[in-house]
């Protein structure tokens, strides 16, 4: 059984999975979706959940640097509750402050072109969210 990590944006969802021992996170894909139609990524998520025997989900919770939750954070909370109802799995919210910044920095240090960075940044952020969650819960 694995843990699914999600970085939920306004147009895409970065997806990561833990290994079977729940020690490491690997990037899987980036899904296109619309925050105005929260069911738009359901089919792809269902396929991933079934294929990889997912037992729980971690969703990044964007917070302001002072710890308050803004509009994006509220949307993540709503989406998390929806995922719980839809897939009947426990969903954890995990503070994702600075994960996208860290992912961008790592890609810059690896000299990844701007065009390629745009394609993988959400998936990389999902990896960082999930890996942080795994590290905290070991």
PDB file of C-alpha atoms in Angstrom:
ATOM      1  CA  UNK A   1       0.000   0.000   0.000  1.00  0.00           C
ATOM      2  CA  UNK A   2       1.274   3.421  -0.948  1.00  0.00           C
ATOM      3  CA  UNK A   3       0.595   7.049  -0.133  1.00  0.00           C
ATOM      4  CA  UNK A   4      -0.451   9.457  -2.868  1.00  0.00           C
ATOM      5  CA  UNK A   5       0.871  13.031  -2.678  1.00  0.00           C
ATOM      6  CA  UNK A   6      -0.856  15.899  -4.479  1.00  0.00           C
ATOM      7  CA  UNK A   7       0.170  19.486  -5.192  1.00  0.00           C
ATOM      8  CA  UNK A   8      -3.120  21.104  -6.203  1.00  0.00           C
ATOM      9  CA  UNK A   9      -2.905  24.186  -8.390  1.00  0.00           C
ATOM     10  CA  UNK A  10      -5.539  26.123 -10.279  1.00  0.00           C
ATOM     11  CA  UNK A  11      -4.920  24.302 -13.594  1.00  0.00           C
ATOM     12  CA  UNK A  12      -2.805  21.274 -12.725  1.00  0.00           C
ATOM     13  CA  UNK A  13      -2.287  18.706  -9.981  1.00  0.00           C
ATOM     14  CA  UNK A  14       1.226  17.402  -9.375  1.00  0.00           C
ATOM     15  CA  UNK A  15       1.156  13.727  -8.424  1.00  0.00           C
ATOM     16  CA  UNK A  16       3.704  11.714  -6.406  1.00  0.00           C
ATOM     17  CA  UNK A  17       3.658   8.243  -4.862  1.00  0.00           C
ATOM     18  CA  UNK A  18       5.494   6.667  -1.977  1.00  0.00           C
ATOM     19  CA  UNK A  19       7.310   3.402  -2.369  1.00  0.00           C
ATOM     20  CA  UNK A  20       5.668   0.319  -0.821  1.00  0.00           C
ATOM     21  CA  UNK A  21       7.626   0.805   2.435  1.00  0.00           C
ATOM     22  CA  UNK A  22       6.464   4.437   2.634  1.00  0.00           C
ATOM     23  CA  UNK A  23      10.035   5.730   2.872  1.00  0.00           C
ATOM     24  CA  UNK A  24      10.551   7.655  -0.357  1.00  0.00           C
ATOM     25  CA  UNK A  25       8.441   9.733  -2.735  1.00  0.00           C
ATOM     26  CA  UNK A  26       8.661   9.608  -6.525  1.00  0.00           C
ATOM     27  CA  UNK A  27       7.036  11.895  -9.054  1.00  0.00           C
ATOM     28  CA  UNK A  28       4.378  10.267 -11.223  1.00  0.00           C
ATOM     29  CA  UNK A  29       2.685  12.830 -13.439  1.00  0.00           C
ATOM     30  CA  UNK A  30       0.985  16.180 -13.695  1.00  0.00           C
ATOM     31  CA  UNK A  31      -2.761  16.129 -14.305  1.00  0.00           C
ATOM     32  CA  UNK A  32      -4.702  18.871 -16.024  1.00  0.00           C
ATOM     33  CA  UNK A  33      -7.795  19.890 -14.083  1.00  0.00           C
ATOM     34  CA  UNK A  34     -10.083  22.809 -13.410  1.00  0.00           C
ATOM     35  CA  UNK A  35     -10.685  24.102  -9.902  1.00  0.00           C
ATOM     36  CA  UNK A  36     -14.148  25.086 -11.163  1.00  0.00           C
ATOM     37  CA  UNK A  37     -14.906  21.408 -11.907  1.00  0.00           C
ATOM     38  CA  UNK A  38     -13.324  19.475  -9.061  1.00  0.00           C
ATOM     39  CA  UNK A  39     -14.312  16.167 -10.667  1.00  0.00           C
ATOM     40  CA  UNK A  40     -12.160  16.857 -13.739  1.00  0.00           C
ATOM     41  CA  UNK A  41      -9.201  14.747 -12.504  1.00  0.00           C
ATOM     42  CA  UNK A  42     -11.258  12.008 -10.822  1.00  0.00           C
ATOM     43  CA  UNK A  43     -10.805   9.370 -13.519  1.00  0.00           C
ATOM     44  CA  UNK A  44      -7.016   9.729 -13.656  1.00  0.00           C
ATOM     45  CA  UNK A  45      -6.749   9.754  -9.854  1.00  0.00           C
ATOM     46  CA  UNK A  46      -8.983   6.664  -9.614  1.00  0.00           C
ATOM     47  CA  UNK A  47      -6.697   4.841 -12.066  1.00  0.00           C
ATOM     48  CA  UNK A  48      -3.582   5.763 -10.055  1.00  0.00           C
ATOM     49  CA  UNK A  49      -5.232   4.788  -6.751  1.00  0.00           C
ATOM     50  CA  UNK A  50      -6.226   1.377  -8.123  1.00  0.00           C
ATOM     51  CA  UNK A  51      -3.008   0.670 -10.047  1.00  0.00           C
ATOM     52  CA  UNK A  52      -0.702   1.479  -7.125  1.00  0.00           C
ATOM     53  CA  UNK A  53      -2.895   0.242  -4.256  1.00  0.00           C
ATOM     54  CA  UNK A  54      -3.044   3.655  -2.583  1.00  0.00           C
ATOM     55  CA  UNK A  55      -4.140   3.555   1.066  1.00  0.00           C
ATOM     56  CA  UNK A  56      -4.077   7.284   1.900  1.00  0.00           C
ATOM     57  CA  UNK A  57      -3.627  10.704   0.304  1.00  0.00           C
ATOM     58  CA  UNK A  58      -1.581  13.767   1.273  1.00  0.00           C
ATOM     59  CA  UNK A  59      -2.650  17.128  -0.137  1.00  0.00           C
ATOM     60  CA  UNK A  60      -0.423  20.177   0.099  1.00  0.00           C
ATOM     61  CA  UNK A  61      -1.979  22.954   2.167  1.00  0.00           C
ATOM     62  CA  UNK A  62      -0.730  26.346   0.999  1.00  0.00           C
ATOM     63  CA  UNK A  63      -0.360  28.751   3.894  1.00  0.00           C
ATOM     64  CA  UNK A  64       0.866  32.299   4.049  1.00  0.00           C
ATOM     65  CA  UNK A  65       4.276  32.730   5.652  1.00  0.00           C
ATOM     66  CA  UNK A  66       2.572  33.934   8.856  1.00  0.00           C
ATOM     67  CA  UNK A  67       0.682  30.615   9.060  1.00  0.00           C
ATOM     68  CA  UNK A  68      -2.727  31.888   8.011  1.00  0.00           C
ATOM     69  CA  UNK A  69      -4.753  30.123   5.344  1.00  0.00           C
ATOM     70  CA  UNK A  70      -5.833  32.102   2.295  1.00  0.00           C
ATOM     71  CA  UNK A  71      -8.070  31.393  -0.669  1.00  0.00           C
ATOM     72  CA  UNK A  72      -5.806  28.680  -2.167  1.00  0.00           C
ATOM     73  CA  UNK A  73      -5.602  26.967   1.210  1.00  0.00           C
ATOM     74  CA  UNK A  74      -9.370  26.989   1.626  1.00  0.00           C
ATOM     75  CA  UNK A  75      -9.718  25.450  -1.832  1.00  0.00           C
ATOM     76  CA  UNK A  76      -7.257  22.694  -0.855  1.00  0.00           C
ATOM     77  CA  UNK A  77      -9.296  21.984   2.284  1.00  0.00           C
ATOM     78  CA  UNK A  78     -12.505  21.701   0.247  1.00  0.00           C
ATOM     79  CA  UNK A  79     -10.811  19.479  -2.338  1.00  0.00           C
ATOM     80  CA  UNK A  80      -9.354  17.252   0.397  1.00  0.00           C
ATOM     81  CA  UNK A  81     -12.789  16.640   1.909  1.00  0.00           C
ATOM     82  CA  UNK A  82     -14.100  15.886  -1.576  1.00  0.00           C
ATOM     83  CA  UNK A  83     -11.297  13.342  -2.184  1.00  0.00           C
ATOM     84  CA  UNK A  84     -12.111  11.648   1.130  1.00  0.00           C
ATOM     85  CA  UNK A  85     -15.765  11.259   0.168  1.00  0.00           C
ATOM     86  CA  UNK A  86     -15.046  10.230  -3.424  1.00  0.00           C
ATOM     87  CA  UNK A  87     -12.295   7.656  -2.832  1.00  0.00           C
ATOM     88  CA  UNK A  88     -13.103   6.572   0.756  1.00  0.00           C
ATOM     89  CA  UNK A  89      -9.472   7.042   1.824  1.00  0.00           C
ATOM     90  CA  UNK A  90      -7.957   9.084   4.650  1.00  0.00           C
ATOM     91  CA  UNK A  91      -6.702  12.457   3.379  1.00  0.00           C
ATOM     92  CA  UNK A  92      -4.068  14.455   5.235  1.00  0.00           C
ATOM     93  CA  UNK A  93      -3.385  18.141   4.687  1.00  0.00           C
ATOM     94  CA  UNK A  94       0.313  18.989   4.858  1.00  0.00           C
ATOM     95  CA  UNK A  95       1.819  22.479   5.096  1.00  0.00           C
ATOM     96  CA  UNK A  96       3.418  23.065   1.720  1.00  0.00           C
ATOM     97  CA  UNK A  97       4.989  26.454   2.347  1.00  0.00           C
ATOM     98  CA  UNK A  98       8.014  26.948   0.124  1.00  0.00           C
ATOM     99  CA  UNK A  99       7.772  23.557  -1.651  1.00  0.00           C
ATOM    100  CA  UNK A 100       7.267  25.148  -5.060  1.00  0.00           C
ATOM    101  CA  UNK A 101      10.139  27.546  -4.341  1.00  0.00           C
ATOM    102  CA  UNK A 102      12.352  24.620  -3.283  1.00  0.00           C
ATOM    103  CA  UNK A 103      11.352  22.623  -6.369  1.00  0.00           C
ATOM    104  CA  UNK A 104      12.149  25.601  -8.610  1.00  0.00           C
ATOM    105  CA  UNK A 105      15.518  26.073  -6.911  1.00  0.00           C
ATOM    106  CA  UNK A 106      16.400  22.383  -7.304  1.00  0.00           C
ATOM    107  CA  UNK A 107      15.506  22.465 -10.996  1.00  0.00           C
ATOM    108  CA  UNK A 108      17.535  25.644 -11.509  1.00  0.00           C
ATOM    109  CA  UNK A 109      20.536  24.067  -9.778  1.00  0.00           C
ATOM    110  CA  UNK A 110      20.163  21.048 -12.065  1.00  0.00           C
ATOM    111  CA  UNK A 111      20.244  23.496 -15.018  1.00  0.00           C
ATOM    112  CA  UNK A 112      16.822  22.430 -16.288  1.00  0.00           C
ATOM    113  CA  UNK A 113      15.543  24.739 -19.019  1.00  0.00           C
ATOM    114  CA  UNK A 114      12.630  27.073 -18.296  1.00  0.00           C
ATOM    115  CA  UNK A 115      10.379  25.163 -20.692  1.00  0.00           C
ATOM    116  CA  UNK A 116      11.099  21.819 -18.994  1.00  0.00           C
ATOM    117  CA  UNK A 117      10.760  23.365 -15.518  1.00  0.00           C
ATOM    118  CA  UNK A 118       7.211  24.472 -16.303  1.00  0.00           C
ATOM    119  CA  UNK A 119       6.329  20.879 -17.221  1.00  0.00           C
ATOM    120  CA  UNK A 120       7.676  19.242 -14.061  1.00  0.00           C
ATOM    121  CA  UNK A 121       7.439  21.867 -11.298  1.00  0.00           C
ATOM    122  CA  UNK A 122       4.054  20.679  -9.954  1.00  0.00           C
ATOM    123  CA  UNK A 123       5.139  17.034  -9.948  1.00  0.00           C
ATOM    124  CA  UNK A 124       8.350  17.975  -8.142  1.00  0.00           C
ATOM    125  CA  UNK A 125       6.407  20.028  -5.582  1.00  0.00           C
ATOM    126  CA  UNK A 126       4.171  16.975  -4.988  1.00  0.00           C
ATOM    127  CA  UNK A 127       7.307  14.895  -4.353  1.00  0.00           C
ATOM    128  CA  UNK A 128       8.550  17.440  -1.811  1.00  0.00           C
ATOM    129  CA  UNK A 129       5.187  17.574  -0.029  1.00  0.00           C
ATOM    130  CA  UNK A 130       4.952  13.793   0.169  1.00  0.00           C
ATOM    131  CA  UNK A 131       8.600  13.282   1.162  1.00  0.00           C
ATOM    132  CA  UNK A 132       8.259  15.841   3.965  1.00  0.00           C
ATOM    133  CA  UNK A 133       5.107  14.059   5.160  1.00  0.00           C
ATOM    134  CA  UNK A 134       6.884  10.671   5.060  1.00  0.00           C
ATOM    135  CA  UNK A 135       9.914  12.021   6.937  1.00  0.00           C
ATOM    136  CA  UNK A 136       7.718  13.490   9.656  1.00  0.00           C
ATOM    137  CA  UNK A 137       5.717  10.290  10.092  1.00  0.00           C
ATOM    138  CA  UNK A 138       8.533   7.713  10.197  1.00  0.00           C
TER     139      UNK A 138
END
